[in-house]
Coordinates of C-alpha atoms in Angstrom, one line a residue:
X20 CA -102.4 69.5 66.5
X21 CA -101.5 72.2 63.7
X22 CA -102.9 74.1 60.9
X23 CA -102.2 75.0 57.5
X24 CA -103.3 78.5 55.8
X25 CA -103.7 78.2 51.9
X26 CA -103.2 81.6 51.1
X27 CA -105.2 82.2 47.2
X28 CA -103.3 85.7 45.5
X29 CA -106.2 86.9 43.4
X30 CA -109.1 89.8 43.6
X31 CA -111.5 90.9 41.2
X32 CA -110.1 94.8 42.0
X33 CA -108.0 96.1 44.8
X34 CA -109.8 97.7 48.3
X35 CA -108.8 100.9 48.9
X36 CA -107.5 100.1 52.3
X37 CA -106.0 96.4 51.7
X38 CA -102.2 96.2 51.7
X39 CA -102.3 92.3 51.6
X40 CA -100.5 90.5 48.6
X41 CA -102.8 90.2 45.4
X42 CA -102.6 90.3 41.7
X43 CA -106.1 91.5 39.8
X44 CA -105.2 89.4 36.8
X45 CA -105.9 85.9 36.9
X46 CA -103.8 85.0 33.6
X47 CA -101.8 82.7 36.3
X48 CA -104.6 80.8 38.0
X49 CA -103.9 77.8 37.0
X50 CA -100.2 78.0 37.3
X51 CA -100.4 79.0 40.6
X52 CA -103.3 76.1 41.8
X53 CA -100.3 73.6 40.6
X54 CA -97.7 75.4 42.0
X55 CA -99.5 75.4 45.4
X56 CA -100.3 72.3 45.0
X57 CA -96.5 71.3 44.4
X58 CA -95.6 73.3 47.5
X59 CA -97.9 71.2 49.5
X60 CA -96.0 68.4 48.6
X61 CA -92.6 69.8 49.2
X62 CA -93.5 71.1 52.6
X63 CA -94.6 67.2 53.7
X64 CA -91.9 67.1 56.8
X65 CA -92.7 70.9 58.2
X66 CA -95.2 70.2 60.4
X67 CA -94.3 66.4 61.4
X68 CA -96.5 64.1 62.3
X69 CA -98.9 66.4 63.6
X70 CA -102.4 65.7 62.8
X71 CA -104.2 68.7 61.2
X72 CA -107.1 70.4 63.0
X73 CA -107.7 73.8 60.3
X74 CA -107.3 74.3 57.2
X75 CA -107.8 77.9 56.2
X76 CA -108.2 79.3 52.2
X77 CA -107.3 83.2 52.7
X78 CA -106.1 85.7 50.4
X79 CA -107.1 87.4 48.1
X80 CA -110.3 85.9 47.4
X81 CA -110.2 82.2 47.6
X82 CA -114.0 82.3 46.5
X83 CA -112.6 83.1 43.0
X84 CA -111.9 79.3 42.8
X85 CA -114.2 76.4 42.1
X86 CA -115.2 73.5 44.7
X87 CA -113.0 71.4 42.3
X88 CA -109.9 73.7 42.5
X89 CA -111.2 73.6 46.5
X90 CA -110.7 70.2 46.6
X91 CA -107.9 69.0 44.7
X92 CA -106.2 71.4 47.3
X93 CA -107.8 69.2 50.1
X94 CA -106.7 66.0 48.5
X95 CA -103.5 67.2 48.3
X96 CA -103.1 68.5 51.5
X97 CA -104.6 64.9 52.7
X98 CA -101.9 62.6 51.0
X99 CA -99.2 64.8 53.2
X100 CA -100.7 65.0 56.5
X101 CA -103.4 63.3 58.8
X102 CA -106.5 65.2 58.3
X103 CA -108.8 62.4 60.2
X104 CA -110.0 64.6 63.0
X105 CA -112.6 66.1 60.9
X106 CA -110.3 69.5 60.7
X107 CA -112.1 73.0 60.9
X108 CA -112.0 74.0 56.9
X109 CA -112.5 77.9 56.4
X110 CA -112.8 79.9 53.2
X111 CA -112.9 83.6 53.0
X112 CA -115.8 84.6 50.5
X113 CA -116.5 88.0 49.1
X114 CA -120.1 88.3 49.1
X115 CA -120.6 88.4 45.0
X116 CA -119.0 85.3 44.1
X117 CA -121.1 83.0 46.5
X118 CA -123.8 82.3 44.1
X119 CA -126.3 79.3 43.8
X120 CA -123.7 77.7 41.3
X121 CA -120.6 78.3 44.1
X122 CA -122.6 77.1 46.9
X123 CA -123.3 73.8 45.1
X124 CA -120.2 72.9 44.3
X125 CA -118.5 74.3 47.6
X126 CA -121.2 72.0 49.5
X127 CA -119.2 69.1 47.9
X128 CA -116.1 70.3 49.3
X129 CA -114.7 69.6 52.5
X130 CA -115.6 73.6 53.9
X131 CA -117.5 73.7 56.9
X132 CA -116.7 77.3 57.7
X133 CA -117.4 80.7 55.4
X134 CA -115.5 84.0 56.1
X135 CA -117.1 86.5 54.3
X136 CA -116.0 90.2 53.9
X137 CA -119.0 92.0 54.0
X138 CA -117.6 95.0 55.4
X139 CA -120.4 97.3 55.2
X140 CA -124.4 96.8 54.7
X141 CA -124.5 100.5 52.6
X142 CA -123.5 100.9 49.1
X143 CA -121.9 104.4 49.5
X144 CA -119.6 102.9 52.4
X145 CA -118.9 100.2 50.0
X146 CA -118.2 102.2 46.9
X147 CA -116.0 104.4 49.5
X148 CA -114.0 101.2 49.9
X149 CA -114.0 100.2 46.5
X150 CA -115.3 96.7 47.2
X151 CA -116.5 94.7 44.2
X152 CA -119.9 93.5 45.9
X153 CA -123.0 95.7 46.7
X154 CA -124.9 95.7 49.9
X155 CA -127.8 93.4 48.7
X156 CA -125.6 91.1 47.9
X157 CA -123.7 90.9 51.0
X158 CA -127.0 90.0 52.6
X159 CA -128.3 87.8 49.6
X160 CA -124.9 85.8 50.1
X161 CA -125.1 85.1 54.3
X162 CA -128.7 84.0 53.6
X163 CA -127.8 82.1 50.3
X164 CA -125.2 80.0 52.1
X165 CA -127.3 79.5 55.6
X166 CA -130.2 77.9 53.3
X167 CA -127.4 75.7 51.8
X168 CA -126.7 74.4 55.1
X169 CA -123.7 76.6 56.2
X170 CA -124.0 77.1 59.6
X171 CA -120.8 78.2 60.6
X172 CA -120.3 81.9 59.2
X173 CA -118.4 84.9 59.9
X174 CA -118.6 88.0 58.2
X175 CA -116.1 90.9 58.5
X176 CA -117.4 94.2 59.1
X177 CA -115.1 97.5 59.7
X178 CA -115.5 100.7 61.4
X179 CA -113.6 104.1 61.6
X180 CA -114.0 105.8 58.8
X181 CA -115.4 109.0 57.9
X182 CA -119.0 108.0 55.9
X183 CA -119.4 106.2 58.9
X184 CA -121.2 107.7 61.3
X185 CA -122.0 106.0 64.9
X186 CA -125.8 106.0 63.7
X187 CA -124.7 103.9 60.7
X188 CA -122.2 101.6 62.4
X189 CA -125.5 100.9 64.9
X190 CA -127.1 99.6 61.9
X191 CA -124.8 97.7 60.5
X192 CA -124.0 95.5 63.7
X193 CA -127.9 94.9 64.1
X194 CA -128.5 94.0 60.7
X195 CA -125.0 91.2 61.5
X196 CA -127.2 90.0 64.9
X197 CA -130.5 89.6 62.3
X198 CA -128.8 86.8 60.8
X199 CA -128.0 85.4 63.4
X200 CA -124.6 84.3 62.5
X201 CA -122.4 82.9 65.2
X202 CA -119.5 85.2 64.8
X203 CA -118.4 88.4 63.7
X204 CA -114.9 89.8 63.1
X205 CA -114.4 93.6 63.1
X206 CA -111.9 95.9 62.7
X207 CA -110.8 99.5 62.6
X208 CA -110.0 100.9 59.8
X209 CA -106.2 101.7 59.2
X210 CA -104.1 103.6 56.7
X211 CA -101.3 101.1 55.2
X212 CA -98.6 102.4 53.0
X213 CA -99.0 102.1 49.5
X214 CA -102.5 101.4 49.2
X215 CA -104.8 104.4 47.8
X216 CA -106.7 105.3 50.8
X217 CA -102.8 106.5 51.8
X218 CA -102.5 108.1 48.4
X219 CA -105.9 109.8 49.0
X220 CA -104.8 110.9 52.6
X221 CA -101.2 112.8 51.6
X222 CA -102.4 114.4 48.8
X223 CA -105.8 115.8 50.7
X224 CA -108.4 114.1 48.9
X225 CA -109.7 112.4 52.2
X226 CA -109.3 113.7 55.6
X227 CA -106.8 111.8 58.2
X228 CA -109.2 109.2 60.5
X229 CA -109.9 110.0 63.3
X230 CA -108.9 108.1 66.5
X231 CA -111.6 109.5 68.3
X232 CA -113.8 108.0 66.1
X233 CA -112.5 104.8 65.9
X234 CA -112.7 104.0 69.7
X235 CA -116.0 105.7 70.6
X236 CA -117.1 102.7 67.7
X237 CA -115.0 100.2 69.4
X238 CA -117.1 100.6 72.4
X239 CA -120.3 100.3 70.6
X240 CA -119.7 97.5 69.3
X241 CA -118.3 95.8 72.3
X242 CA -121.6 96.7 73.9
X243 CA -124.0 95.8 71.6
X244 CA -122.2 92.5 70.9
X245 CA -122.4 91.4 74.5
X246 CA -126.2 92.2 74.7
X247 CA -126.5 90.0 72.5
X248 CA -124.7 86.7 73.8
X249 CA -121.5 87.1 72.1
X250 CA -118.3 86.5 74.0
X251 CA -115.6 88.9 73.2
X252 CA -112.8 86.4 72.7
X253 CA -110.1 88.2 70.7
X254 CA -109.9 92.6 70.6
X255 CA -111.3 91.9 66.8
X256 CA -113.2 88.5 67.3
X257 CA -117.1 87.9 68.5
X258 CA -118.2 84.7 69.3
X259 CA -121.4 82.6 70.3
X260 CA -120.3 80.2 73.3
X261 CA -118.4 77.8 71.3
X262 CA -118.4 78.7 68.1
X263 CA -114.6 80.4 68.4
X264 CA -112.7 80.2 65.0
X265 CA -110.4 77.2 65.6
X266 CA -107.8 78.4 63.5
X267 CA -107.2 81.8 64.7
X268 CA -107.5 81.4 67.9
X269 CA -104.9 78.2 67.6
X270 CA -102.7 81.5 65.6
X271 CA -103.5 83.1 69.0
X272 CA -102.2 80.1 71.5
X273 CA -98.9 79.3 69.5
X274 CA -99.8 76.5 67.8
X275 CA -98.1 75.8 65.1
X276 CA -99.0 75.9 61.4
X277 CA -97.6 76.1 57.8
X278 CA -98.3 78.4 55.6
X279 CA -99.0 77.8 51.6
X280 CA -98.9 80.6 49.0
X281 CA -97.0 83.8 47.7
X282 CA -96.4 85.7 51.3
X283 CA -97.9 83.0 53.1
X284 CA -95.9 82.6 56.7
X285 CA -95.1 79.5 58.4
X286 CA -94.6 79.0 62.3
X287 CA -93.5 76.0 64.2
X288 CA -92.5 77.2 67.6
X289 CA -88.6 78.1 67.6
X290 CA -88.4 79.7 63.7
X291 CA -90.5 81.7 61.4
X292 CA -90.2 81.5 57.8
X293 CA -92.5 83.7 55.1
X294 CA -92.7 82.8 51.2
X295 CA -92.0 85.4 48.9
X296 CA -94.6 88.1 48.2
X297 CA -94.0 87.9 44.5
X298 CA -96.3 85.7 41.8
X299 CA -93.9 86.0 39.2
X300 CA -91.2 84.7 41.1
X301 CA -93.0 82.4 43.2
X302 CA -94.4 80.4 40.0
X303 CA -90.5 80.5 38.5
X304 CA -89.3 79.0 41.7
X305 CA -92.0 76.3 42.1
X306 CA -91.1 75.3 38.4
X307 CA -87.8 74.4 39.7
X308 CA -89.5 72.4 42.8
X309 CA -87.8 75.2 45.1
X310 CA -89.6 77.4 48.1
X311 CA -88.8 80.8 47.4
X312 CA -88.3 81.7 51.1
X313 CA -87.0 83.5 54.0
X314 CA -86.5 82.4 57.8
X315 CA -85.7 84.1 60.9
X316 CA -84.7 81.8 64.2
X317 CA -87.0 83.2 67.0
X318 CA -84.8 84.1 70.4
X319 CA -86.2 84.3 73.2
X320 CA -87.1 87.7 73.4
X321 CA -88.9 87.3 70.2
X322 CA -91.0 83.9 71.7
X323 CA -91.7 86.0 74.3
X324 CA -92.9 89.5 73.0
X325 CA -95.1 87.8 70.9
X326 CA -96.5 85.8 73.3
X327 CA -97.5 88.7 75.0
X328 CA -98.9 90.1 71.5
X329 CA -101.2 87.5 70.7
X330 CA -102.3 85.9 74.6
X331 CA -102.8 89.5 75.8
X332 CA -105.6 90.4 73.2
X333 CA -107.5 87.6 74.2
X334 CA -110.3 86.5 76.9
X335 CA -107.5 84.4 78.6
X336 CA -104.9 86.3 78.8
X337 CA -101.5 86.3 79.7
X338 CA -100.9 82.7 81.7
X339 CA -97.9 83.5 84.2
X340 CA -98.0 80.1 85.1
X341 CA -96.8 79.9 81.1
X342 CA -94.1 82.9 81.2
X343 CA -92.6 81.3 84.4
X344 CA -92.6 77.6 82.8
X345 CA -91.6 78.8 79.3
X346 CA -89.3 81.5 80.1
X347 CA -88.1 82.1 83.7
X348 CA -89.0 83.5 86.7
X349 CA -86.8 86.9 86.2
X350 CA -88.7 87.6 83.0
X351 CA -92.1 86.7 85.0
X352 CA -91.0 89.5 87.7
X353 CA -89.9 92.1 85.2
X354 CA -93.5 91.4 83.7
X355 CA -95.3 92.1 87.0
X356 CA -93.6 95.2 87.3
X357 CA -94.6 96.3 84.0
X358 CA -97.9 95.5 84.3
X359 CA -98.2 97.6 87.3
X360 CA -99.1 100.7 86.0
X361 CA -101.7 99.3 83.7
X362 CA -102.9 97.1 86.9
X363 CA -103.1 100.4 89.0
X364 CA -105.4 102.1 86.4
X365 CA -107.6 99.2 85.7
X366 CA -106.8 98.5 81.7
X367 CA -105.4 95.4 83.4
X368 CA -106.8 92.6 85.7
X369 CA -105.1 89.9 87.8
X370 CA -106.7 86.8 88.3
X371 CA -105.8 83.3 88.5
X372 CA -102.1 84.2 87.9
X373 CA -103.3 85.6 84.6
X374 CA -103.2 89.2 83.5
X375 CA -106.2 90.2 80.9
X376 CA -107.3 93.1 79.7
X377 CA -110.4 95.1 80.9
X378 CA -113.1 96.6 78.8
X379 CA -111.2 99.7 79.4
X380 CA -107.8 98.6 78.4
X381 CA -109.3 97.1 75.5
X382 CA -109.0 100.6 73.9
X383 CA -104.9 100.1 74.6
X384 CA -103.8 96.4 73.8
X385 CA -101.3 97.6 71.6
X386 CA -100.2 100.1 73.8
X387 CA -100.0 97.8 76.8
X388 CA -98.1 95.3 75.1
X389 CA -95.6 97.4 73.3
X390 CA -94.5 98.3 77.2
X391 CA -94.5 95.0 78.2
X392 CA -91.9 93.3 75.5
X393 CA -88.8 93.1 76.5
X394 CA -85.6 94.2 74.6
X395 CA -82.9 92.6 73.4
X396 CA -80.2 94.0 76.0
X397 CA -82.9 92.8 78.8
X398 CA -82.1 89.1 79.1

């Protein structure tokens, strides 16, 4: 089993926060659509003979295309690989583009799955961000696409920055659970480099965030997710009992995928490779049926550290059954040692020769697994 992440390098107008690759002009839409398209076909041998079980259209805002453009991306993606197993199809929506005319022609596509970014149910919030939707129509689009028989939703929300206060965040995770949507994905707000919010922040036009802030939020949400039936499955991921997003927790347990797109990244379990973050050159390349780009052979250090990353901020853990099989048992004991401290002061849990985090040590995943990578001079 694999996946394959169509990533769409378009918005309507750039977040204030979002340092993912995007161009607001869409003079090259069509270009690009064939040039992905191309790719597709070019990257036939990456993943095998594995059958595909996700597809997932991320970005940028793959709700800018049509259910046509959708699908000729499907069928293309079909004549390379085995799609018969019904795979999960996701497409990231912003709320304003998923209007009766979308929804029609996106129920004729092969997407069983919307992502939308919501973000935030207030309009100041969202002006804050400089998203392109407003607040009705965040909640005008979950209902729209629930009548049109999508079932399967997510919506994004985020938390930890300074219009929103704890009062607010309350609301906005109620108003998620009204729904009745069977997953939520939430993050904390963070300040990337060259985006505006970091602008705003050095030259004092917005106060720093505040950490404190962040992870008295964290909290609430964790608690007022869980009252209401929703399993905690990643440290930004909410689920109903089986209703886990295929593709990122597949992401999460090494599986590999391929990755289609300016800046998309590829994985198939001994090398990562990432496509140039560039439209421009990424079209000129294509032209010349050439994938502009790079690759890095993972060691085993690098298998290993981020198998710790990505098991470790999930409900199952780090498997040392796994390390020990996968790696070796010196690695597994300089692991347990590691993990002592956090063991000792209850951020972690043994059980079932796996190590998870607690709802404590929640607040420290990153912390926790920074200490236990090991270095290069290690092994």
């Amino acid at each position: 089993m694999a996946g394959i992440y169509i990533h769409i390098p378009f918005c309507k107008q750039a977040c204030h926060y979002c340092d993912f690759h995007f161009s607001t002009s869409l003079k090259y839409k069509d270009e690009m659509l064939q040039s992905i398209i191309k790719e597709i076909g070019l990257q036939q041998n990456y993943l095998g003979s594995q059958t595909i079980e996700t597809v997932y259209f991320g970005g940028g805002t793959p709700s800018l295309l049509t259910g046509d453009e959708v699908s000729r991306i499907i069928e293309a993606i079909q004549t390379q690989y085995d799609l018969s197993k019904m795979p999960e199809v996701t497409l990231e929506a912003n709320p304003d583009d998923l209007n009766l005319q979308k929804l029609r022609e996106f129920r004729n596509t092969s997407i069983n799955r919307f992502s939308i970014g919501v973000q935030s149910f207030f309009d100041e919030d969202l002006k804050w961000m400089n998203r392109a939707h407003q607040a009705n129509e965040a909640e005008s689009a979950i209902k729209r696409a629930q009548d049109f028989g999508f079932e399967n939703i997510t919506i994004d929300l985020i938390y930890g920055y300074p219009l929103l206060t704890d009062q607010k965040w309350e609301q906005n995770i109620q108003k998620a659970i009204q729904f009745q949507i069977p997953h939520i994905s939430s993050y904390s707000m963070t300040v990337e480099p060259k985006t505006a919010l970091a602008n705003f922040i050095n030259t004092e036009k917005q106060k720093p965030l505040d950490d404190a802030q962040s992870a008295a939020q964290f909290q609430i949400l964790m608690a007022e997710l869980a009252a209401n039936g929703f399993q905690h499955y990643e440290i930004s991921n909410f689920a109903k009992p089986n209703q886990f997003s295929k593709h990122n927790t597949n992401y999460w347990k090494g599986v590999h995928y391929l990755g289609i797109g300016p800046s998309a990244h590829s994985f198939n379990g001994e090398s990562r490779q990432w496509n140039i973050a560039n439209n421009a050159k990424y079209l000129a390349e294509l032209a010349t049926k050439k994938i502009p780009f790079e690759m890095e052979t993972l060691s085993l250090n690098d298998r290993f550290n981020e198998y710790i990353m990505t098991s470790l901020r999930t409900m199952w853990g780090i498997d040392l059954r796994k390390v020990n099989h996968d790696f070796d048992s010196q690695i597994k004991d300089k692991l347990l040692a590691a993990a002592d401290e956090y063991l000792s002061k209850n951020w972690l849990a043994y059980a079932d020769e796996k190590l998870i985090l607690t709802q404590e040590g929640k607040l420290y995943a990153d912390l926790i697994a920074s200490e236990l990578f090991i270095t290069e001079n290690e092994f």
